[in-house]
PDB file of C-alpha atoms in Angstrom:
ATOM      1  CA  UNK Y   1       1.841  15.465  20.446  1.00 59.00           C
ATOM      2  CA  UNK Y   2       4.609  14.896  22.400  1.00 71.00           C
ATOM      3  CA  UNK Y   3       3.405  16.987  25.424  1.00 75.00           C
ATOM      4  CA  UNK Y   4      -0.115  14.331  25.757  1.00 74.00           C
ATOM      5  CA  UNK Y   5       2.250  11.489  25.423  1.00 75.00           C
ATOM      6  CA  UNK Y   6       3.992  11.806  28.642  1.00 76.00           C
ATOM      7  CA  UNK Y   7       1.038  11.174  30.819  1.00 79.00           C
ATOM      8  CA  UNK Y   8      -0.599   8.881  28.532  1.00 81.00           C
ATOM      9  CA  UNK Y   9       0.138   5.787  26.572  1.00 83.00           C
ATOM     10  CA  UNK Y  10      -0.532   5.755  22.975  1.00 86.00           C
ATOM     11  CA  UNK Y  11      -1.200   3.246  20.714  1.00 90.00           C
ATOM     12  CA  UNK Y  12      -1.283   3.184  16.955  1.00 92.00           C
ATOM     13  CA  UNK Y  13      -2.683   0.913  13.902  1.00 94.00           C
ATOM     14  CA  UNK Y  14       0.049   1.153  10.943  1.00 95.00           C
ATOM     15  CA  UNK Y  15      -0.653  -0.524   8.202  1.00 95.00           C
ATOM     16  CA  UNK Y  16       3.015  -1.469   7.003  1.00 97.00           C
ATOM     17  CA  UNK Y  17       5.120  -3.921   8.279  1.00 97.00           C
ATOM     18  CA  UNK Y  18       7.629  -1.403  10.537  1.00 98.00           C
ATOM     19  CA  UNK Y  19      10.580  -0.045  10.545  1.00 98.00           C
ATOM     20  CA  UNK Y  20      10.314  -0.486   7.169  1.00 97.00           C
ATOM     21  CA  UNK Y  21       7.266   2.174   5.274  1.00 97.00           C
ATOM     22  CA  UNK Y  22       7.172   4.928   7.907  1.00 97.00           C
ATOM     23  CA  UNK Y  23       4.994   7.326   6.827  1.00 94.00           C
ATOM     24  CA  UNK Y  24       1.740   8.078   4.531  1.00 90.00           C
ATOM     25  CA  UNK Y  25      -0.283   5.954   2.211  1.00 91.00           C
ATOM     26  CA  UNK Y  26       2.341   3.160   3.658  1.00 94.00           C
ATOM     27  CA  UNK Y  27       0.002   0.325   1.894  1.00 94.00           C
ATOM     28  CA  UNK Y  28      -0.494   1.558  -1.430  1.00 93.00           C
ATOM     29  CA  UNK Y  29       3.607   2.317  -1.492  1.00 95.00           C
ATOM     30  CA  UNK Y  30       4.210  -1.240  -0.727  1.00 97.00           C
ATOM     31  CA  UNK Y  31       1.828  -2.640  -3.076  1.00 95.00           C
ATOM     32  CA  UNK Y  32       3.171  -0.518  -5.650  1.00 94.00           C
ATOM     33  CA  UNK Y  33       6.957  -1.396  -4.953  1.00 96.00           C
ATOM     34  CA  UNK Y  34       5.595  -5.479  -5.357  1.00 95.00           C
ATOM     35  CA  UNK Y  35       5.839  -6.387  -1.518  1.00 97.00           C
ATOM     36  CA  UNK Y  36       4.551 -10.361  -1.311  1.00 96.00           C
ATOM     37  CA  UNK Y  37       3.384  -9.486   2.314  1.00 97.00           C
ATOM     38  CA  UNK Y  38       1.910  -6.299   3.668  1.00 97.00           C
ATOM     39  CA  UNK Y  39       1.236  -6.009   6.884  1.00 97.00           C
ATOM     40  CA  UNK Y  40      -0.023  -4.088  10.158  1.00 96.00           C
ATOM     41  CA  UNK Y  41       1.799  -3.019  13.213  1.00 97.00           C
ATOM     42  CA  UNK Y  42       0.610  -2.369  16.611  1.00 96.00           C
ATOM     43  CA  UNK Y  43       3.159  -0.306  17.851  1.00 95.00           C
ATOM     44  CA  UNK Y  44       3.263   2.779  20.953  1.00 93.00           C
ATOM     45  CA  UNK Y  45       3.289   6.075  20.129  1.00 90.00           C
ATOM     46  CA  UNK Y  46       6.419   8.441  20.686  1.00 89.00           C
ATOM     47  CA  UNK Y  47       7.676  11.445  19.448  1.00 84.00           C
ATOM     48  CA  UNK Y  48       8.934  10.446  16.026  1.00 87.00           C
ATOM     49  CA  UNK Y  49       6.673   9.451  13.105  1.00 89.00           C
ATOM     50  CA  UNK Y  50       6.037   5.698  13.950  1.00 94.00           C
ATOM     51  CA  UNK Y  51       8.810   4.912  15.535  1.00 95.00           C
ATOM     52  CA  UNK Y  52       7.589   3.717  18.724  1.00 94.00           C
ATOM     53  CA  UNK Y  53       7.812  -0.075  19.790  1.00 96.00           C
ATOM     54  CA  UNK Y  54       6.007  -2.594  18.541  1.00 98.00           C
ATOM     55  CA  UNK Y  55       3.758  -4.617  20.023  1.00 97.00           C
ATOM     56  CA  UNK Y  56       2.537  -6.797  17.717  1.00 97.00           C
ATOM     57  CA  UNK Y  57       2.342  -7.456  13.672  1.00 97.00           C
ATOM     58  CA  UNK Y  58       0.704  -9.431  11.308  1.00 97.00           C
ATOM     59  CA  UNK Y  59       0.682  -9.478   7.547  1.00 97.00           C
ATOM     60  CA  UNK Y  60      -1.338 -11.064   4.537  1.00 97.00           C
ATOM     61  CA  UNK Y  61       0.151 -12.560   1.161  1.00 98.00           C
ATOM     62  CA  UNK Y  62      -0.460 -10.329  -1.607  1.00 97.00           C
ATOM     63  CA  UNK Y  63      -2.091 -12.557  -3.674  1.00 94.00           C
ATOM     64  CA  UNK Y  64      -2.176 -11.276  -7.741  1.00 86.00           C
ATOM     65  CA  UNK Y  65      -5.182 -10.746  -8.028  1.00 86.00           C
ATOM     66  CA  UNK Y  66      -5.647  -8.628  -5.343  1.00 92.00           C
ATOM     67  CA  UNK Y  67      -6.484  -4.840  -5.243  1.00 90.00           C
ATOM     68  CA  UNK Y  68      -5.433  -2.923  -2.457  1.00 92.00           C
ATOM     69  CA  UNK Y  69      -8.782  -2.563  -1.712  1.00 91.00           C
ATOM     70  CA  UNK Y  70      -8.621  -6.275  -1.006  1.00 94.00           C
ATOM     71  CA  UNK Y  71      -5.936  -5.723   1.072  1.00 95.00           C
ATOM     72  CA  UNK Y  72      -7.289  -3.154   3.214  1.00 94.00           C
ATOM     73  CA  UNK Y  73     -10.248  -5.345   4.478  1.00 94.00           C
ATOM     74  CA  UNK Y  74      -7.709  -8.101   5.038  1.00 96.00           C
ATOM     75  CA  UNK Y  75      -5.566  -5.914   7.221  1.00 96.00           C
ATOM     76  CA  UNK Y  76      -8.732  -4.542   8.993  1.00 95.00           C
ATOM     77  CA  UNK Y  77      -9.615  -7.695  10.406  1.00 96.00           C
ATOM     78  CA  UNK Y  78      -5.950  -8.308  11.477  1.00 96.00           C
ATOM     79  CA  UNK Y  79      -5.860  -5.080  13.108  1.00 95.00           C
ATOM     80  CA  UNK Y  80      -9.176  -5.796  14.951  1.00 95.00           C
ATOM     81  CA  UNK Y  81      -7.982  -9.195  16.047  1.00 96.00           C
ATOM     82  CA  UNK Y  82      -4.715  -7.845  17.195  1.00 96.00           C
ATOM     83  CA  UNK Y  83      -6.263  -5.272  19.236  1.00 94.00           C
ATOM     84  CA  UNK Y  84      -8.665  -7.529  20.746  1.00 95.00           C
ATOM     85  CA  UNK Y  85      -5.425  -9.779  21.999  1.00 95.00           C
ATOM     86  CA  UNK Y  86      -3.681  -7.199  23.554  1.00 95.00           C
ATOM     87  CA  UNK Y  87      -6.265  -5.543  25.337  1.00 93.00           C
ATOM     88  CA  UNK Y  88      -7.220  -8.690  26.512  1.00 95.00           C
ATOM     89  CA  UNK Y  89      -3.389  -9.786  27.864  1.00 94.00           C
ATOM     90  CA  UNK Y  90      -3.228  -6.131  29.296  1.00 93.00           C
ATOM     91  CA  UNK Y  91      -6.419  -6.489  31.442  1.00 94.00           C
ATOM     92  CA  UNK Y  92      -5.244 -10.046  32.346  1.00 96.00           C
ATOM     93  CA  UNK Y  93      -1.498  -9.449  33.079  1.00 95.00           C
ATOM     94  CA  UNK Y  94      -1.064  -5.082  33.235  1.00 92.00           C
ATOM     95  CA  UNK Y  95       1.423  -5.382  30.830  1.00 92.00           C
ATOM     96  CA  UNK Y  96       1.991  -4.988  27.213  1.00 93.00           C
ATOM     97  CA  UNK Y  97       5.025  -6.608  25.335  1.00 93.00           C
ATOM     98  CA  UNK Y  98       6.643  -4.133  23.591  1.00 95.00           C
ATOM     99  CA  UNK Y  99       9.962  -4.123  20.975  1.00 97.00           C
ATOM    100  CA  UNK Y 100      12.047  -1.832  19.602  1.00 98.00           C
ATOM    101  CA  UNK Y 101      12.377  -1.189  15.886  1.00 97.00           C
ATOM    102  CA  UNK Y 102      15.435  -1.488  14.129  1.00 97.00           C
ATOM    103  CA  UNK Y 103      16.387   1.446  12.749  1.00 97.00           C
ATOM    104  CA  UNK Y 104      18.977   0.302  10.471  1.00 97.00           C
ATOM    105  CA  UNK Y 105      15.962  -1.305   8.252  1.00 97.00           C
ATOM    106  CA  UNK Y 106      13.529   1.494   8.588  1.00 97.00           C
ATOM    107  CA  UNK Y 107      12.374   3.338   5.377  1.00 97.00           C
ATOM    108  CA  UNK Y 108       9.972   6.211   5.221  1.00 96.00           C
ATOM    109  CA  UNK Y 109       7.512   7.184   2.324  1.00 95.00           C
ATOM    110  CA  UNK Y 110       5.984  10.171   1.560  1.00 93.00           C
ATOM    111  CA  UNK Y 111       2.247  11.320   1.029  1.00 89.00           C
ATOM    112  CA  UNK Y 112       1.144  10.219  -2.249  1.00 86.00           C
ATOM    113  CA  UNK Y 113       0.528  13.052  -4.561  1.00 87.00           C
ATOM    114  CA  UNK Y 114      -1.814  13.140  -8.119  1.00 86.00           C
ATOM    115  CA  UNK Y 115       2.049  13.199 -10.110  1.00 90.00           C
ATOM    116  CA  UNK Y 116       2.570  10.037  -8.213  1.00 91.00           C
ATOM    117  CA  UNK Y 117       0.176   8.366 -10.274  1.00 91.00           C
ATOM    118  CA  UNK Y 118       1.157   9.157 -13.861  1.00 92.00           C
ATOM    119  CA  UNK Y 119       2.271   6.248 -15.997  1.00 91.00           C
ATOM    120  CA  UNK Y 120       5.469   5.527 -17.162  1.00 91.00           C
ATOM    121  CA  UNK Y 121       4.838   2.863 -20.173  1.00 87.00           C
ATOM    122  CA  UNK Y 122       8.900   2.594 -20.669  1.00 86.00           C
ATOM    123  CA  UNK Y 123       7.976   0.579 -17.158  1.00 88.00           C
ATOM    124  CA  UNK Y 124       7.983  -3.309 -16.641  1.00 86.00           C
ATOM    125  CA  UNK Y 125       3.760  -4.746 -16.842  1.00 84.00           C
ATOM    126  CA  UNK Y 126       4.290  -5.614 -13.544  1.00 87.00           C
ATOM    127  CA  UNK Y 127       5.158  -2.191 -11.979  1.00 89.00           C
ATOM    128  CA  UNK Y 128       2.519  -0.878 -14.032  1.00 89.00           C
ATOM    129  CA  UNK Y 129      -0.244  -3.076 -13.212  1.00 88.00           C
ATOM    130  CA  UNK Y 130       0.915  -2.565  -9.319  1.00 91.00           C
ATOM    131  CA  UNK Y 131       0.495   1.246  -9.485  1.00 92.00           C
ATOM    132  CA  UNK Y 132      -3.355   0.998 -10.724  1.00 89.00           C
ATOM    133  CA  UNK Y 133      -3.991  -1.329  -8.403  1.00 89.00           C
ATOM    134  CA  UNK Y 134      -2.777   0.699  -5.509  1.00 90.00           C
ATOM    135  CA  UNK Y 135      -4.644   3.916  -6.422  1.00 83.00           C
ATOM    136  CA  UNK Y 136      -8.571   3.153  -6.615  1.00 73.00           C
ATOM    137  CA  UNK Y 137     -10.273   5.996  -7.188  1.00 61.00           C
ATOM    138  CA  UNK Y 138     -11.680   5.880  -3.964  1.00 69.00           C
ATOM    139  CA  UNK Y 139      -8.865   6.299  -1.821  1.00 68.00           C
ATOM    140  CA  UNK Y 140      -5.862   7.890  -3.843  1.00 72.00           C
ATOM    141  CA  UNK Y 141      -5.765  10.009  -6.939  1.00 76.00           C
ATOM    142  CA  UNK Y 142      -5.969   7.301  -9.844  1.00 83.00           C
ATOM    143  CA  UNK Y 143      -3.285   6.307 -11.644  1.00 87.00           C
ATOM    144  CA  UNK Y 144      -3.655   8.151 -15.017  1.00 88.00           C
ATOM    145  CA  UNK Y 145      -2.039   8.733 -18.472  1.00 87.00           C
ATOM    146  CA  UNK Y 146      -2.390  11.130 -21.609  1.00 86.00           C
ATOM    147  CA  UNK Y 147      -3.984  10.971 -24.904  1.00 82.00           C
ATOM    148  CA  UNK Y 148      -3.023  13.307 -26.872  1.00 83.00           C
ATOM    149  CA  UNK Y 149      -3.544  16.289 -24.376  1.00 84.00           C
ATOM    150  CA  UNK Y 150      -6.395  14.629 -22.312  1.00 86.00           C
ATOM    151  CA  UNK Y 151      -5.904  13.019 -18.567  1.00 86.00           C
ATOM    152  CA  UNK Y 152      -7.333   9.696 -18.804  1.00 85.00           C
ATOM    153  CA  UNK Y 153      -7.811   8.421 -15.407  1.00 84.00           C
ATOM    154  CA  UNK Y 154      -6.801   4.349 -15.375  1.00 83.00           C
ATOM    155  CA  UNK Y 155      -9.168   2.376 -13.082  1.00 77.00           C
ATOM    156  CA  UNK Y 156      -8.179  -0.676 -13.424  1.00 76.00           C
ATOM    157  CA  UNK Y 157      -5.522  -3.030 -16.222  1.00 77.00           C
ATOM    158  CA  UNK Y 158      -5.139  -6.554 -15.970  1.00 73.00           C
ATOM    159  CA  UNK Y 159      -1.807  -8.104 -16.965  1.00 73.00           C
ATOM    160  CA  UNK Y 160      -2.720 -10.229 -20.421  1.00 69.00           C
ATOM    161  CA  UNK Y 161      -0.325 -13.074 -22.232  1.00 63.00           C
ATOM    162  CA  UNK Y 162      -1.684 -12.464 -25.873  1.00 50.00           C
ATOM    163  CA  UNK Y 163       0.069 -15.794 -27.312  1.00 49.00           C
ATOM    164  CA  UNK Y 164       4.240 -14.847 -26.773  1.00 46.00           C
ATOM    165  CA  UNK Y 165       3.587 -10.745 -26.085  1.00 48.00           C
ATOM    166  CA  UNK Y 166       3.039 -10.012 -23.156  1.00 48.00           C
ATOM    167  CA  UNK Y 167       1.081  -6.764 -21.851  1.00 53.00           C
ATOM    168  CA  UNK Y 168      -1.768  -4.313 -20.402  1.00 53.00           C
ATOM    169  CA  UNK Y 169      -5.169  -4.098 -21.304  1.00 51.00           C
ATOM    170  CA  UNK Y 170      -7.900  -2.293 -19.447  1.00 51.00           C
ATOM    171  CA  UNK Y 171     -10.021  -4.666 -18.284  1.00 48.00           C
ATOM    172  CA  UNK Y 172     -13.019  -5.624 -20.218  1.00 43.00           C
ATOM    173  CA  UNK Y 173     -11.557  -4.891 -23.534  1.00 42.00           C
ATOM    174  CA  UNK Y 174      -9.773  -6.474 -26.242  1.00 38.00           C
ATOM    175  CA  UNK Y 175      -6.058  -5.614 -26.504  1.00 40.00           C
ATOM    176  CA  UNK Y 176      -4.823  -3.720 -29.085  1.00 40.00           C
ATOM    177  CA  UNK Y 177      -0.760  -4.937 -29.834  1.00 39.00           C
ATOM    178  CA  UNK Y 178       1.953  -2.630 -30.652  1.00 39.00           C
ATOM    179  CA  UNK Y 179       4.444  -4.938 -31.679  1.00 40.00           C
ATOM    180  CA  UNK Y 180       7.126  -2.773 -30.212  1.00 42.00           C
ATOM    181  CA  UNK Y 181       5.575  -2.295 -26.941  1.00 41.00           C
ATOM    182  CA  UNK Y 182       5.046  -4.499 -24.309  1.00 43.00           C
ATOM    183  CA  UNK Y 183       2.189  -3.118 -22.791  1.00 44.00           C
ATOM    184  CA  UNK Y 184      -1.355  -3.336 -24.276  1.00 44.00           C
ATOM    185  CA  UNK Y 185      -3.538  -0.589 -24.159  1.00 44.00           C
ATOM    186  CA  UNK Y 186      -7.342   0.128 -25.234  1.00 42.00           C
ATOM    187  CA  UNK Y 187      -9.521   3.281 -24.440  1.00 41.00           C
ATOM    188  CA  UNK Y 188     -13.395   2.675 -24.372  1.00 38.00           C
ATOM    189  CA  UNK Y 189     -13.675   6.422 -24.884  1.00 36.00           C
TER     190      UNK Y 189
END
């Protein structure tokens, strides 16, 4: 709260590269949108929802193969790191560099919710195979789509180049081609 930061300095871990993805679940939103880098900020705590200087940042390359899970451990060593330095340059020096965030590129996203996570085959592979990577089980509400009138819960796709057609297939089975789709899809049900 505002009130505990006027006597105190506060410090956060964000795991987006600010100004830009403000907010909740900032990692899975930029894996979904197909960010190359995703990073963590370092930045002080204010009144408004991570707007506060930075500190420091770092990122990692999203690499394709990569699950956000991936990711996560990846930015947790960062963030450790990064923490480590500037405690260390604070007890050495009393200071802490600090700058401001331009506002003009800052974005916010919102808490992901379970509709969040429905597939929309009319969608590019790509932005497909980013959402299910994003949403693990473990951490979000799965991506998911409908058979018939059954939720099935997608825990992982692959993207697949079956000779010229590109597409989906869960991973571990064989792809099943509708030759006017370009997404592959096969339930082990």
């Amino acid at each position: 709260p505002e009130k505990w930061l006027k006597n105190k300095i506060g410090i956060n871990c964000h795991w987006s590269l600010l100004p830009k993805y403000r907010g909740m679940h900032s990692t899975a939103w930029a894996l979904i949108n197909g960010e190359k880098n995703i990073g963590q900020s370092l930045h002080f705590m204010e009144g408004g929802f991570d707007t506060g200087d930075i500190i420091v940042q770092s990122y990692v390359e999203v690499k394709d193969e990569m699950q956000i899970t991936d990711i996560f451990l990846a930015l947790s060593e960062l963030e450790a790191n990064n923490l480590f330095m500037v405690i260390s340059k604070y007890f050495k020096s009393g200071t802490i560099s600090r700058t401001k965030q331009n506002e003009e590129l800052a974005t916010y996203v919102p808490q992901r919710t379970i509709k969040m996570g429905r597939i929309d085959w009319d969608k590019p592979s790509q932005e497909i195979w980013n959402l299910t990577r994003a949403l693990p089980v473990h951490f979000y509400p799965p991506a998911f789509t409908y058979l018939e009138d059954k939720i099935i819960e997608i825990i992982e796709l692959e993207i697949i180049d079956p000779g010229e057609e590109a597409g989906l297939a869960l991973a571990g089975c064989t792809p099943l081609i509708d030759p006017d789709c370009h997404h592959a899809l096969v339930f082990d049900i």
